[in-house]
Coordinates of C-alpha atoms in Angstrom, one line a residue:
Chain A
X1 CA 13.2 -24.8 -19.4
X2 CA 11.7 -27.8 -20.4
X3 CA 9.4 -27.9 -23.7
X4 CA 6.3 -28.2 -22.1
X5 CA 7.4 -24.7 -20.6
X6 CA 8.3 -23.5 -24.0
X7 CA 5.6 -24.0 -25.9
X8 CA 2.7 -22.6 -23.2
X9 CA 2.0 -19.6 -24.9
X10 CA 1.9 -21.8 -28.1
X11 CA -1.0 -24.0 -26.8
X12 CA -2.2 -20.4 -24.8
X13 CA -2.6 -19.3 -28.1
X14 CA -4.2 -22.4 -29.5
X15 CA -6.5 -22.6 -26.6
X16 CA -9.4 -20.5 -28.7
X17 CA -9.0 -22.7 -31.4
X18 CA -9.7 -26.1 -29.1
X19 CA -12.8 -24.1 -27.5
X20 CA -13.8 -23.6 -31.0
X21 CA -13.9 -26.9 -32.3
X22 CA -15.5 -28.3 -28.9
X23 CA -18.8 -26.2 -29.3
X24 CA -18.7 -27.0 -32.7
X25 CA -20.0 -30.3 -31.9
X26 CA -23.2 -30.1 -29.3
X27 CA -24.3 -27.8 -27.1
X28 CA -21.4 -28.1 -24.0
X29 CA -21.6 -26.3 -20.4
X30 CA -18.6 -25.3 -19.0
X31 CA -17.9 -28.0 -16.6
X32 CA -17.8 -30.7 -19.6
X33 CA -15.3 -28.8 -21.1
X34 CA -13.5 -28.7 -18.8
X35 CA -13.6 -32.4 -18.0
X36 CA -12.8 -32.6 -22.0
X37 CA -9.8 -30.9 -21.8
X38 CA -8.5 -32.1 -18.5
X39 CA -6.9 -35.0 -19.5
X40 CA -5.0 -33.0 -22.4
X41 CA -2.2 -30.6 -23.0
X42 CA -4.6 -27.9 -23.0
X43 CA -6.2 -28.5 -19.1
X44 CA -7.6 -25.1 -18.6
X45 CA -9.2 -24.0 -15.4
X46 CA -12.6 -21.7 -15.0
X47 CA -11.0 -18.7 -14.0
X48 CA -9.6 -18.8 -18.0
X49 CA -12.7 -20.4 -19.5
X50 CA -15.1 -18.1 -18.5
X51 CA -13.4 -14.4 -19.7
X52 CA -12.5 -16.3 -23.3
X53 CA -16.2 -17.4 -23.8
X54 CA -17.5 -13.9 -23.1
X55 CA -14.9 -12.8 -25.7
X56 CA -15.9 -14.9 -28.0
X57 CA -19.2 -14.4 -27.5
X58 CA -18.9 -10.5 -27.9
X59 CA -16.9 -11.5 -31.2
X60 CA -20.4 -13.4 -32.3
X61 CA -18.4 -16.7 -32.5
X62 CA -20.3 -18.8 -30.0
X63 CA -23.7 -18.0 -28.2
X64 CA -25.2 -20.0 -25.6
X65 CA -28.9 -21.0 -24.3
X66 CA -30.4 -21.1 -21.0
X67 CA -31.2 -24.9 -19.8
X68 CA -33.0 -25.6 -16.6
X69 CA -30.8 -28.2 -14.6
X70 CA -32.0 -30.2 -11.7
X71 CA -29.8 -28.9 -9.4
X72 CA -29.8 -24.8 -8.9
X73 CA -29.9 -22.3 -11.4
X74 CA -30.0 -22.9 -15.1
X75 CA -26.7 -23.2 -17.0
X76 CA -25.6 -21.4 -19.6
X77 CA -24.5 -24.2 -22.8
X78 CA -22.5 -22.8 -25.1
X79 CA -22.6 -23.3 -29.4
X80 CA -20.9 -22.5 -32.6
X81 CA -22.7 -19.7 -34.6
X82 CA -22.2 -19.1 -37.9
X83 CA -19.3 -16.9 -38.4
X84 CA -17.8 -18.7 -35.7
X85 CA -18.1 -21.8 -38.1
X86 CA -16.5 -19.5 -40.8
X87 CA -13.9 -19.1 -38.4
X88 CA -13.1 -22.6 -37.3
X89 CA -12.9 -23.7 -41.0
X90 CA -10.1 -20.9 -41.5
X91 CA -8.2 -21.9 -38.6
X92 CA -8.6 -25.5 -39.8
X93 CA -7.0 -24.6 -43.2
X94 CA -4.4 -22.3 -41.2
X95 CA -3.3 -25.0 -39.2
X96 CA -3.1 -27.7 -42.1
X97 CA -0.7 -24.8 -43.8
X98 CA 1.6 -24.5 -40.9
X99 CA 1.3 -28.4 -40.7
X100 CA 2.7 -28.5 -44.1
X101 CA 5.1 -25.7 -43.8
X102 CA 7.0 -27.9 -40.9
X103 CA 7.0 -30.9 -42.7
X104 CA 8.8 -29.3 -45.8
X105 CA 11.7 -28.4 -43.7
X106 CA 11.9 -31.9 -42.9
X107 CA 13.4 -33.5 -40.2
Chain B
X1 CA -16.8 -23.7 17.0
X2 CA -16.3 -21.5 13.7
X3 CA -18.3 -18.0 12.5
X4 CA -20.3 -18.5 9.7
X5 CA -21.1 -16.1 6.9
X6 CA -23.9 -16.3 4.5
X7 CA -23.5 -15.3 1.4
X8 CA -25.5 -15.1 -2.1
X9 CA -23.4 -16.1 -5.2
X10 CA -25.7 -15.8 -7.9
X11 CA -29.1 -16.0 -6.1
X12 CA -28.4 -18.7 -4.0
X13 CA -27.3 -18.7 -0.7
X14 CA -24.3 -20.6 0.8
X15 CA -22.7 -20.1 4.1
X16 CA -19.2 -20.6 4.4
X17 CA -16.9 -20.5 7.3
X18 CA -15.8 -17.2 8.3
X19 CA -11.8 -17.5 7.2
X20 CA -12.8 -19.5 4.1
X21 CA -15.6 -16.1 3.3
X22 CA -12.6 -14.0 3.4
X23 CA -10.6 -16.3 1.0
X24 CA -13.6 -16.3 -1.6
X25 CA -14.5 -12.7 -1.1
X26 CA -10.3 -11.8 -1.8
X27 CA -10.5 -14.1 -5.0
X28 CA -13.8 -13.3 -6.2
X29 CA -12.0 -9.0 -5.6
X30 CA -8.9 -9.8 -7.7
X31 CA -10.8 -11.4 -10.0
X32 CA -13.1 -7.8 -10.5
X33 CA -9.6 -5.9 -10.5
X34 CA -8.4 -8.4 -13.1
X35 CA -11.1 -8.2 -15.1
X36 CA -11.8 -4.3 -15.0
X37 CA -11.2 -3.4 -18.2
X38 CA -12.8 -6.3 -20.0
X39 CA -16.1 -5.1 -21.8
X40 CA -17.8 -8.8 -20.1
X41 CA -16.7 -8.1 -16.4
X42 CA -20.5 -8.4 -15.2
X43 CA -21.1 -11.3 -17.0
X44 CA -17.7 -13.2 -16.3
X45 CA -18.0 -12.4 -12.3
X46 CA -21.5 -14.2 -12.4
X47 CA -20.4 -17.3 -14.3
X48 CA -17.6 -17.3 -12.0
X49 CA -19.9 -17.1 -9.0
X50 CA -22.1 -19.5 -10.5
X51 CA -19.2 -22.1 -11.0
X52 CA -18.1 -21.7 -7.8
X53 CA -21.6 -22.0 -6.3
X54 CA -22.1 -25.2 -7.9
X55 CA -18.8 -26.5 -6.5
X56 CA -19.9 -25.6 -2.7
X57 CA -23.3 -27.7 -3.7
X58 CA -21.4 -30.7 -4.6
X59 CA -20.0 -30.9 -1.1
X60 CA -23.4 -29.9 0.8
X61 CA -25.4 -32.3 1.7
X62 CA -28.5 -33.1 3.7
X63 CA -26.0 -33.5 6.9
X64 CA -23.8 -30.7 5.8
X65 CA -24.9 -27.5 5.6
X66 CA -21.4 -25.4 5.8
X67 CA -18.6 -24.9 3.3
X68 CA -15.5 -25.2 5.6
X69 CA -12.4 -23.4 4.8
X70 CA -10.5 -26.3 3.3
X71 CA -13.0 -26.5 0.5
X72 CA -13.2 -23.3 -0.4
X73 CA -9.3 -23.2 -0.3
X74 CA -9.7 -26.3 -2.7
X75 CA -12.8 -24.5 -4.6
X76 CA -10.7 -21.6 -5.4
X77 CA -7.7 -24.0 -6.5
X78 CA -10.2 -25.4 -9.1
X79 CA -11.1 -22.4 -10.0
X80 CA -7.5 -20.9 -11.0
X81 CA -6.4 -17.5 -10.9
X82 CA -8.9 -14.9 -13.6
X83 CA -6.9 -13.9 -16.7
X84 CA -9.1 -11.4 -19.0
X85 CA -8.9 -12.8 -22.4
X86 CA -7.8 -9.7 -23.9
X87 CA -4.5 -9.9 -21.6
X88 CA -4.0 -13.0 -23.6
X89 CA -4.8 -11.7 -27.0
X90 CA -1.6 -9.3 -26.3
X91 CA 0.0 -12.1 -26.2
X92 CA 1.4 -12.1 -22.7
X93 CA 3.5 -15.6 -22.6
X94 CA 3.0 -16.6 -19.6
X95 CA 2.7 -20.9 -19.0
X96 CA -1.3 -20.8 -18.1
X97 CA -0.5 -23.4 -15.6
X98 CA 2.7 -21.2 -14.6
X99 CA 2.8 -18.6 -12.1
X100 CA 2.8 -20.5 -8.6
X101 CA 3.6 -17.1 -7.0
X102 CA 0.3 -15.9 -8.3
X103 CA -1.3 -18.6 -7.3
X104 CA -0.2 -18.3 -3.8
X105 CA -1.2 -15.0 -3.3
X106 CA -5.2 -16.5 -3.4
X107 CA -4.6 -18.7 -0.7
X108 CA -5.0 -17.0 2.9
X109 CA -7.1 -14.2 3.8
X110 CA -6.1 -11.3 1.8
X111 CA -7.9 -8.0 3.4
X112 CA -9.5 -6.2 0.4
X113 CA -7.9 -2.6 2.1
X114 CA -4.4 -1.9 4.0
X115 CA -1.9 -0.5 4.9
X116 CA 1.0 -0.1 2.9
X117 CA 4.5 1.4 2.3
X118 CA 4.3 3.4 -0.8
X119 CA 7.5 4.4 -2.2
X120 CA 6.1 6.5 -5.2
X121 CA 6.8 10.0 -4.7
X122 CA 8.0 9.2 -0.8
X123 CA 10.6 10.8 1.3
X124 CA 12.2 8.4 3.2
X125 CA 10.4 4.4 3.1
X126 CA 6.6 6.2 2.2
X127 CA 5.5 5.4 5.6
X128 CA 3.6 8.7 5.7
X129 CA 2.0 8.1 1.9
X130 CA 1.3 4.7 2.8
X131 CA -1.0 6.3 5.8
X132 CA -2.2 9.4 4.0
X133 CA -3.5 6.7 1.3
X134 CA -4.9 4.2 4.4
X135 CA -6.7 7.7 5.9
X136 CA -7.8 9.3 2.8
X137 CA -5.6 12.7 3.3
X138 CA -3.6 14.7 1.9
X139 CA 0.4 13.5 2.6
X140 CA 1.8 17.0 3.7
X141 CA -0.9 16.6 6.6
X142 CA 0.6 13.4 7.7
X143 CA 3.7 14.3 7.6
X144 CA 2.7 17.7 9.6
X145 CA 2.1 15.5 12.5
X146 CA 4.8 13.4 11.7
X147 CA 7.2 16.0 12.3
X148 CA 4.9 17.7 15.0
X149 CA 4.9 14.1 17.3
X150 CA 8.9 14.1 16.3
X151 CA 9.5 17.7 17.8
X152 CA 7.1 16.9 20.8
X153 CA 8.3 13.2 21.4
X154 CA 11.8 14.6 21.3
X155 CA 12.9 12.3 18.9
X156 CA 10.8 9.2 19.8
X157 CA 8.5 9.3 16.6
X158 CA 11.3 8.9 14.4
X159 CA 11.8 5.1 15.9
X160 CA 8.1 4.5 15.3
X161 CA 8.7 5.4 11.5
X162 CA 11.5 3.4 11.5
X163 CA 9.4 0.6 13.4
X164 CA 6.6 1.2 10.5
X165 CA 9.2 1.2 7.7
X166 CA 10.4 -2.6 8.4
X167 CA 6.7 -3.9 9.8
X168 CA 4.4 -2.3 7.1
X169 CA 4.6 -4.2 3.4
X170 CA 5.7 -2.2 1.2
X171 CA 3.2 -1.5 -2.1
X172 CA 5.2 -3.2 -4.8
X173 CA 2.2 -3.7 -7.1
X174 CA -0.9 -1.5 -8.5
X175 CA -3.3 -3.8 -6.7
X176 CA -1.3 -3.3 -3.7
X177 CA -1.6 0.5 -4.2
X178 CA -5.3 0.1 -5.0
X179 CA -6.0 -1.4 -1.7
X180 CA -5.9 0.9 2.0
X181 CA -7.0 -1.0 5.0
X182 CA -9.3 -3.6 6.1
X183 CA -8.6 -6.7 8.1
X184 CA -5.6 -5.7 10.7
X185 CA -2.7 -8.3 9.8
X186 CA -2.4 -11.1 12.2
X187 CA 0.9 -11.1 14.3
X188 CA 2.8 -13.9 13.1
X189 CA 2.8 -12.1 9.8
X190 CA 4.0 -9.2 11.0
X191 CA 7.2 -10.4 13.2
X192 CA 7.9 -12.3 10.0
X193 CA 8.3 -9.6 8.3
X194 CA 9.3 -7.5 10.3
X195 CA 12.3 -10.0 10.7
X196 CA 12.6 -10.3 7.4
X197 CA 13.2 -6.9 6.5
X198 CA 15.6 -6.3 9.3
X199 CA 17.9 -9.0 7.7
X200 CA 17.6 -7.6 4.7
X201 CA 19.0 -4.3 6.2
X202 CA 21.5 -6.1 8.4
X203 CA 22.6 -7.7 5.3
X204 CA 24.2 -4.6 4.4
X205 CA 26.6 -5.0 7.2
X206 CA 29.6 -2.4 5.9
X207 CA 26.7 0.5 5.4
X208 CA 25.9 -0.4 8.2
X209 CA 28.8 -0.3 10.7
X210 CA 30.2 2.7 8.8
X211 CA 26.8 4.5 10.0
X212 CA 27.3 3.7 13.2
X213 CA 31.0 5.1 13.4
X214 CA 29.9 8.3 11.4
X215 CA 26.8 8.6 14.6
X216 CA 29.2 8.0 17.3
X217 CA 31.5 10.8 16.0
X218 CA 28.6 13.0 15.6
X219 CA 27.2 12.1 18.9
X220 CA 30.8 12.8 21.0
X221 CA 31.6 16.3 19.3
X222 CA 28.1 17.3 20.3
X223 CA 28.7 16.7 23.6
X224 CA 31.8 18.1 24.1
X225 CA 30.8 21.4 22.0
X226 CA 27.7 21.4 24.7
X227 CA 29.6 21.2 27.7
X228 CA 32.1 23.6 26.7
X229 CA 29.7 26.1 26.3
X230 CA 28.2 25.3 29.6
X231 CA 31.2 25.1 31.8
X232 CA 32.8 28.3 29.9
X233 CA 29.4 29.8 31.3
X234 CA 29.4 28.8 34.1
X235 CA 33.0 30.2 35.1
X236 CA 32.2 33.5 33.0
X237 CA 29.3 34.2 35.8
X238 CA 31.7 33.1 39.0
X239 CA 29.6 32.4 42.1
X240 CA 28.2 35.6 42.7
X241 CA 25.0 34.4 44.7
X242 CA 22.7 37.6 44.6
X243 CA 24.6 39.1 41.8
X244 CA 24.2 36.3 39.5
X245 CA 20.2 35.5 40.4
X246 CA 19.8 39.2 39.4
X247 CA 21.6 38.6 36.1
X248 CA 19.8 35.2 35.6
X249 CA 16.2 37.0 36.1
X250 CA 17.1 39.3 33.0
X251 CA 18.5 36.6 31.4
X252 CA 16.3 34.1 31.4
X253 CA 13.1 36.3 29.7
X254 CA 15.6 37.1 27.2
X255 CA 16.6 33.3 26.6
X256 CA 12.8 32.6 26.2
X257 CA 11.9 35.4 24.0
X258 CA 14.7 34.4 21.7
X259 CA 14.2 30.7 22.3
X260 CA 10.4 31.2 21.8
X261 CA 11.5 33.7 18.2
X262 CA 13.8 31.2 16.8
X263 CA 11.1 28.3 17.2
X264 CA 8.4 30.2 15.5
X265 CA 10.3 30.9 12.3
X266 CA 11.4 27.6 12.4
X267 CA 8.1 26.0 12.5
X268 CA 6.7 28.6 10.2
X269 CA 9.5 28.0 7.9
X270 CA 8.6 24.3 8.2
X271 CA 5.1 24.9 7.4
X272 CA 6.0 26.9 4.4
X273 CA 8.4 24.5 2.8
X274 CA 5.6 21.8 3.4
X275 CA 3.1 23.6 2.0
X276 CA 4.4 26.0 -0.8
X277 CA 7.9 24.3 -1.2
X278 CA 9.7 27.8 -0.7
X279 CA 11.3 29.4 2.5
X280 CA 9.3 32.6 3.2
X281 CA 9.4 33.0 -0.7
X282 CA 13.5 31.6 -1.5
X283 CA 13.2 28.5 -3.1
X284 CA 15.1 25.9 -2.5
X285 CA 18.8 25.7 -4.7
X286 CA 17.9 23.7 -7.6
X287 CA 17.6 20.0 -7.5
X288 CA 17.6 19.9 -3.5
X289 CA 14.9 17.3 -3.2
X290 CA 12.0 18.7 -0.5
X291 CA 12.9 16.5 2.5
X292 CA 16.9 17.3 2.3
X293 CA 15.2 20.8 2.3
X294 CA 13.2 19.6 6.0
X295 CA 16.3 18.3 7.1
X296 CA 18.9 21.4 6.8
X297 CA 15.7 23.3 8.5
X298 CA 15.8 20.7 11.4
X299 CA 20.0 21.1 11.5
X300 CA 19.7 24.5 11.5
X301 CA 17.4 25.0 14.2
X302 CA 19.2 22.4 16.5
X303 CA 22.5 24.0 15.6
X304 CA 21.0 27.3 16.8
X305 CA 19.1 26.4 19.6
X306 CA 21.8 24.3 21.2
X307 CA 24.2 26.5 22.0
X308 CA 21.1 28.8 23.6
X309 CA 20.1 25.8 25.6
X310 CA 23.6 25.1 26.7
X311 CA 24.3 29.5 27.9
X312 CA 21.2 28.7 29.6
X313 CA 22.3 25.9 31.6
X314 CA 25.4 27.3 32.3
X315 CA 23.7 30.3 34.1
X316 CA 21.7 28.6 35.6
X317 CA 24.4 26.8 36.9
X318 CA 26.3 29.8 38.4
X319 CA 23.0 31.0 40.0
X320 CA 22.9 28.3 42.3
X321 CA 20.6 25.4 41.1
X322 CA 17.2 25.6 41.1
X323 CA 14.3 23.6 39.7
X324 CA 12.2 26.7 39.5
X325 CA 14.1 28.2 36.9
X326 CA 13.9 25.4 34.6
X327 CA 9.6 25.9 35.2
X328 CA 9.9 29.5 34.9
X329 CA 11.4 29.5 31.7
X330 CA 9.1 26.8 30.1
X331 CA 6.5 29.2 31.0
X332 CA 8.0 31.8 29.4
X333 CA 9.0 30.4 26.5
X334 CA 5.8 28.8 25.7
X335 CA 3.9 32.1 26.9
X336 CA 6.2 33.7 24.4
X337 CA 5.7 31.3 21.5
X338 CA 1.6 31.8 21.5
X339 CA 2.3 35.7 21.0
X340 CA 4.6 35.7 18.7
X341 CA 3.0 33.2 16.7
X342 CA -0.4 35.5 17.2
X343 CA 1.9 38.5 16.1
X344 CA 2.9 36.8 13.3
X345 CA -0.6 35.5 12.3
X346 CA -2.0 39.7 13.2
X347 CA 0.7 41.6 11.2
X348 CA 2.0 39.1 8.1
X349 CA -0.3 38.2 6.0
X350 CA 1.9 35.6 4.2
X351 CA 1.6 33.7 7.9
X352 CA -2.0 34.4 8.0
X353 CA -2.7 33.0 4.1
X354 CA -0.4 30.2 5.3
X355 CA -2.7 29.6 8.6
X356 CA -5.8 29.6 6.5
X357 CA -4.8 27.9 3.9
X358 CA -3.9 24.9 7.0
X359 CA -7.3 25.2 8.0
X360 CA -9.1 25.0 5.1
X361 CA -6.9 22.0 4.2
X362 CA -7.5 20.6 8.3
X363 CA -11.4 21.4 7.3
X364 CA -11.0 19.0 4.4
X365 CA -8.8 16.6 5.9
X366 CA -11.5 15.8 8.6
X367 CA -14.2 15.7 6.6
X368 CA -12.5 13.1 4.2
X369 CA -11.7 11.2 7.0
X370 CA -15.3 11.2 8.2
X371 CA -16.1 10.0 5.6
X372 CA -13.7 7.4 4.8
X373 CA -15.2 6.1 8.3
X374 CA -19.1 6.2 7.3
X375 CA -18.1 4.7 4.2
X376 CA -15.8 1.7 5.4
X377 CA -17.9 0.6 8.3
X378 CA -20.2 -0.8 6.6
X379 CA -18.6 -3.4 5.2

């Protein structure tokens, strides 16, 4: 088992954080994020995105907005609301604490 | 030349080729069964089919108006397999880029109903629940005419269950279980797994060989105990000409009444194990599973029966050999086994609740399956 193996439901679990601080910035559709988190440890695919942001969404975390595109329907863009800033700021200071808590044990 | 299909994912229409419509329509089901108990389902299955129709767009063009089967293949790669979040706030570990069996199981056309072995709560390999589930009916009534095709094909049904017990997939998951028939499987598939099953068995090459012994036994002490019986006849009425055909002429009504006696108990008793899982009211010694139950019934019967058969043959014998008795006494017997069972059905009333109980059930049974046919053709 190698570590990238070993530590997937690690980044699984991390996954709602990285959503998180993505739509904090502007508004994103789905397909930037996507290409956003290709390149990284956390490549995700649609068939994950999508139930996550509707659960989030139903949590009141992020909303999205209607905008017209020029090609087909409109597309949903997705943004932080409030308490889903709340949220991100306490998974921020969460993840600093575990941050610290490895470093004490050293090496 | 390829069949196209149009279809509408989220208000806009697409058409795909035919084999790639059956992919996307198998992905875009699994993805509803995966998401079924997520509060968002309706929402998630439209962003879905909105993602995915915007993929087909991006490899449309003024020149290309079809979405072949490669792409959707490759569409539905992109896409990856639906996990509901809430599965993953249980904290199921799985790698998200992990489960290549999963994965597979997208790719190819994957009938949204068929047929299946279903183990759970089976008798032998579930052949019969697997078609009672395909049909829409009640399993005693499949396996009713399981054993009725078995009696009447001497025999020759029980190679077609076997046949069905290697060739049909056996359910092994509750999607599996969840689906009934659709799409007949394509023939490749089938002698693959047929094969593959077979070698499974084979694999278990002592069981095997010792079950072939333990038949051969079986089968040559048969034999001789039936030709005993016969010859021992046939010497016991010595060739008498006249004398004997006289004997043989009472004989023979006798031999079909009791022949005729001994099969309507036994299908009776049959019909009452199936149904109320007692014989005429004894139930059966504790922790005897149902079909062991069937399967002493069946012994017993033959075990009867046989040596009747055999007497028969033997006289027949001494008579001088004729064809026409063989006739006559099919006549009789079967002439015999409609008034008995008609007795039975007149003057017992735990055979006639028995009866009507079968009919209402037979009522029922066609009805569902009328309606299992109204409502699958049109899809």
């Amino acid at each position: 088992m190698n570590i990238s193996e070993k530590l997937a439901p690690i980044r699984k679990g991390l996954l709602e954080f990285v959503i998180l601080k993505i739509v904090a910035g502007d508004k994103v559709y789905v397909a930037d994020m996507l290409k956003l988190l290709g390149p990284t440890e956390f490549a995700t695919q649609e068939g994950t995105l999508y139930p996550l942001l509707s659960k989030l969404r139903r949590e009141e975390l992020v909303d999205y907005e209607w905008q017209e595109s020029e090609a087909g329907p409109p597309r949903k863009y997705y943004k932080l609301t409030q308490k889903g800033r709340t949220q991100l700021s306490t998974l921020n200071d969460y993840w600093k604490d575990l941050n610290r808590t490895l470093a004490e044990f050293g090496n | 030349m390829q069949k196209v299909v149009s279809i509408s994912l989220n208000g806009i229409a697409y058409q795909l080729e035919e084999p790639g419509y059956n992919q996307l329509r198998s992905y875009l089901e699994r993805a509803e069964s995966r998401l079924k108990d997520s509060p968002d389902r309706t929402e998630v299955m439209n962003d879905l089919e909105q993602a995915i129709g915007e993929k087909c767009a991006r490899v449309l063009g003024p020149h290309k108006t079809v979405v072949n089967e490669a792409e959707v293949a490759r569409i539905i790669e992109e896409m990856g397999p639906v996990e509901s979040a809430e599965e993953k706030a249980a904290g199921a570990g799985a790698a998200p880029e992990g489960a290549p069996e999963q994965e597979s199981a997208y790719v190819g056309p994957q009938p949204r109903k068929r047929l299946f072995n279903i183990r759970e709560g089976a008798m032998w390999a579930g052949v019969c629940n697997g078609i009672a589930a395909y049909i829409n009916v009640d399993v005693t009534w499949v396996r009713i005419a399981f054993a009725l095709i078995t009696i009447f094909s001497w025999g020759g049904m029980i190679l077609v269950y076997i046949a069905l017990a290697f060739i049909v997939p056996t359910a092994e998951t509750a999607e599996d279980r969840a689906a009934a028939f659709g799409m007949p499987f394509n023939t490749e598939e089938l002698i693959g797994r047929a094969k593959k099953n077979f070698e499974k068995f084979g694999s278990d090459y002592r069981w095997r060989r010792e079950w072939r012994r333990q038949q051969r036994h079986w089968n040559r002490q048969w034999h001789q105990m039936s030709e005993q019986v016969r010859q021992a006849t046939a010497q016991a009425a010595p060739q008498m000409g006249t004398t004997a055909r006289a004997i043989m002429s009472i004989f023979l009504p006798i031999a079909a009444i009791v022949g005729a006696v001994l099969f309507v108990v036994w299908i009776l008793a049959m019909l009452s194990l199936v149904t109320q899982h007692t014989v005429f009211g004894w139930g059966l010694p504790h922790g005897m599973p149902l079909w062991v139950g069937l399967l002493v019934l069946v012994l017993v019967y033959f075990a009867i029966s046989a040596p009747l058969k055999a007497i028969r043959h033997g006289g027949r014998e001494a008579a001088g050999s004729h064809p026409g008795w063989g006739a006559l006494h099919g006549l009789m017997w079967m002439g015999f086994t409609v008034l008995f069972f008609w007795l039975a059905y007149t003057f017992f009333p735990g055979v006639r609740e028995l009866v009507d109980q079968l009919m209402w059930a037979a009522d029922l049974t066609v009805s569902n399956i009328s309606e299992t046919i109204t409502f699958g053709s049109w899809d």
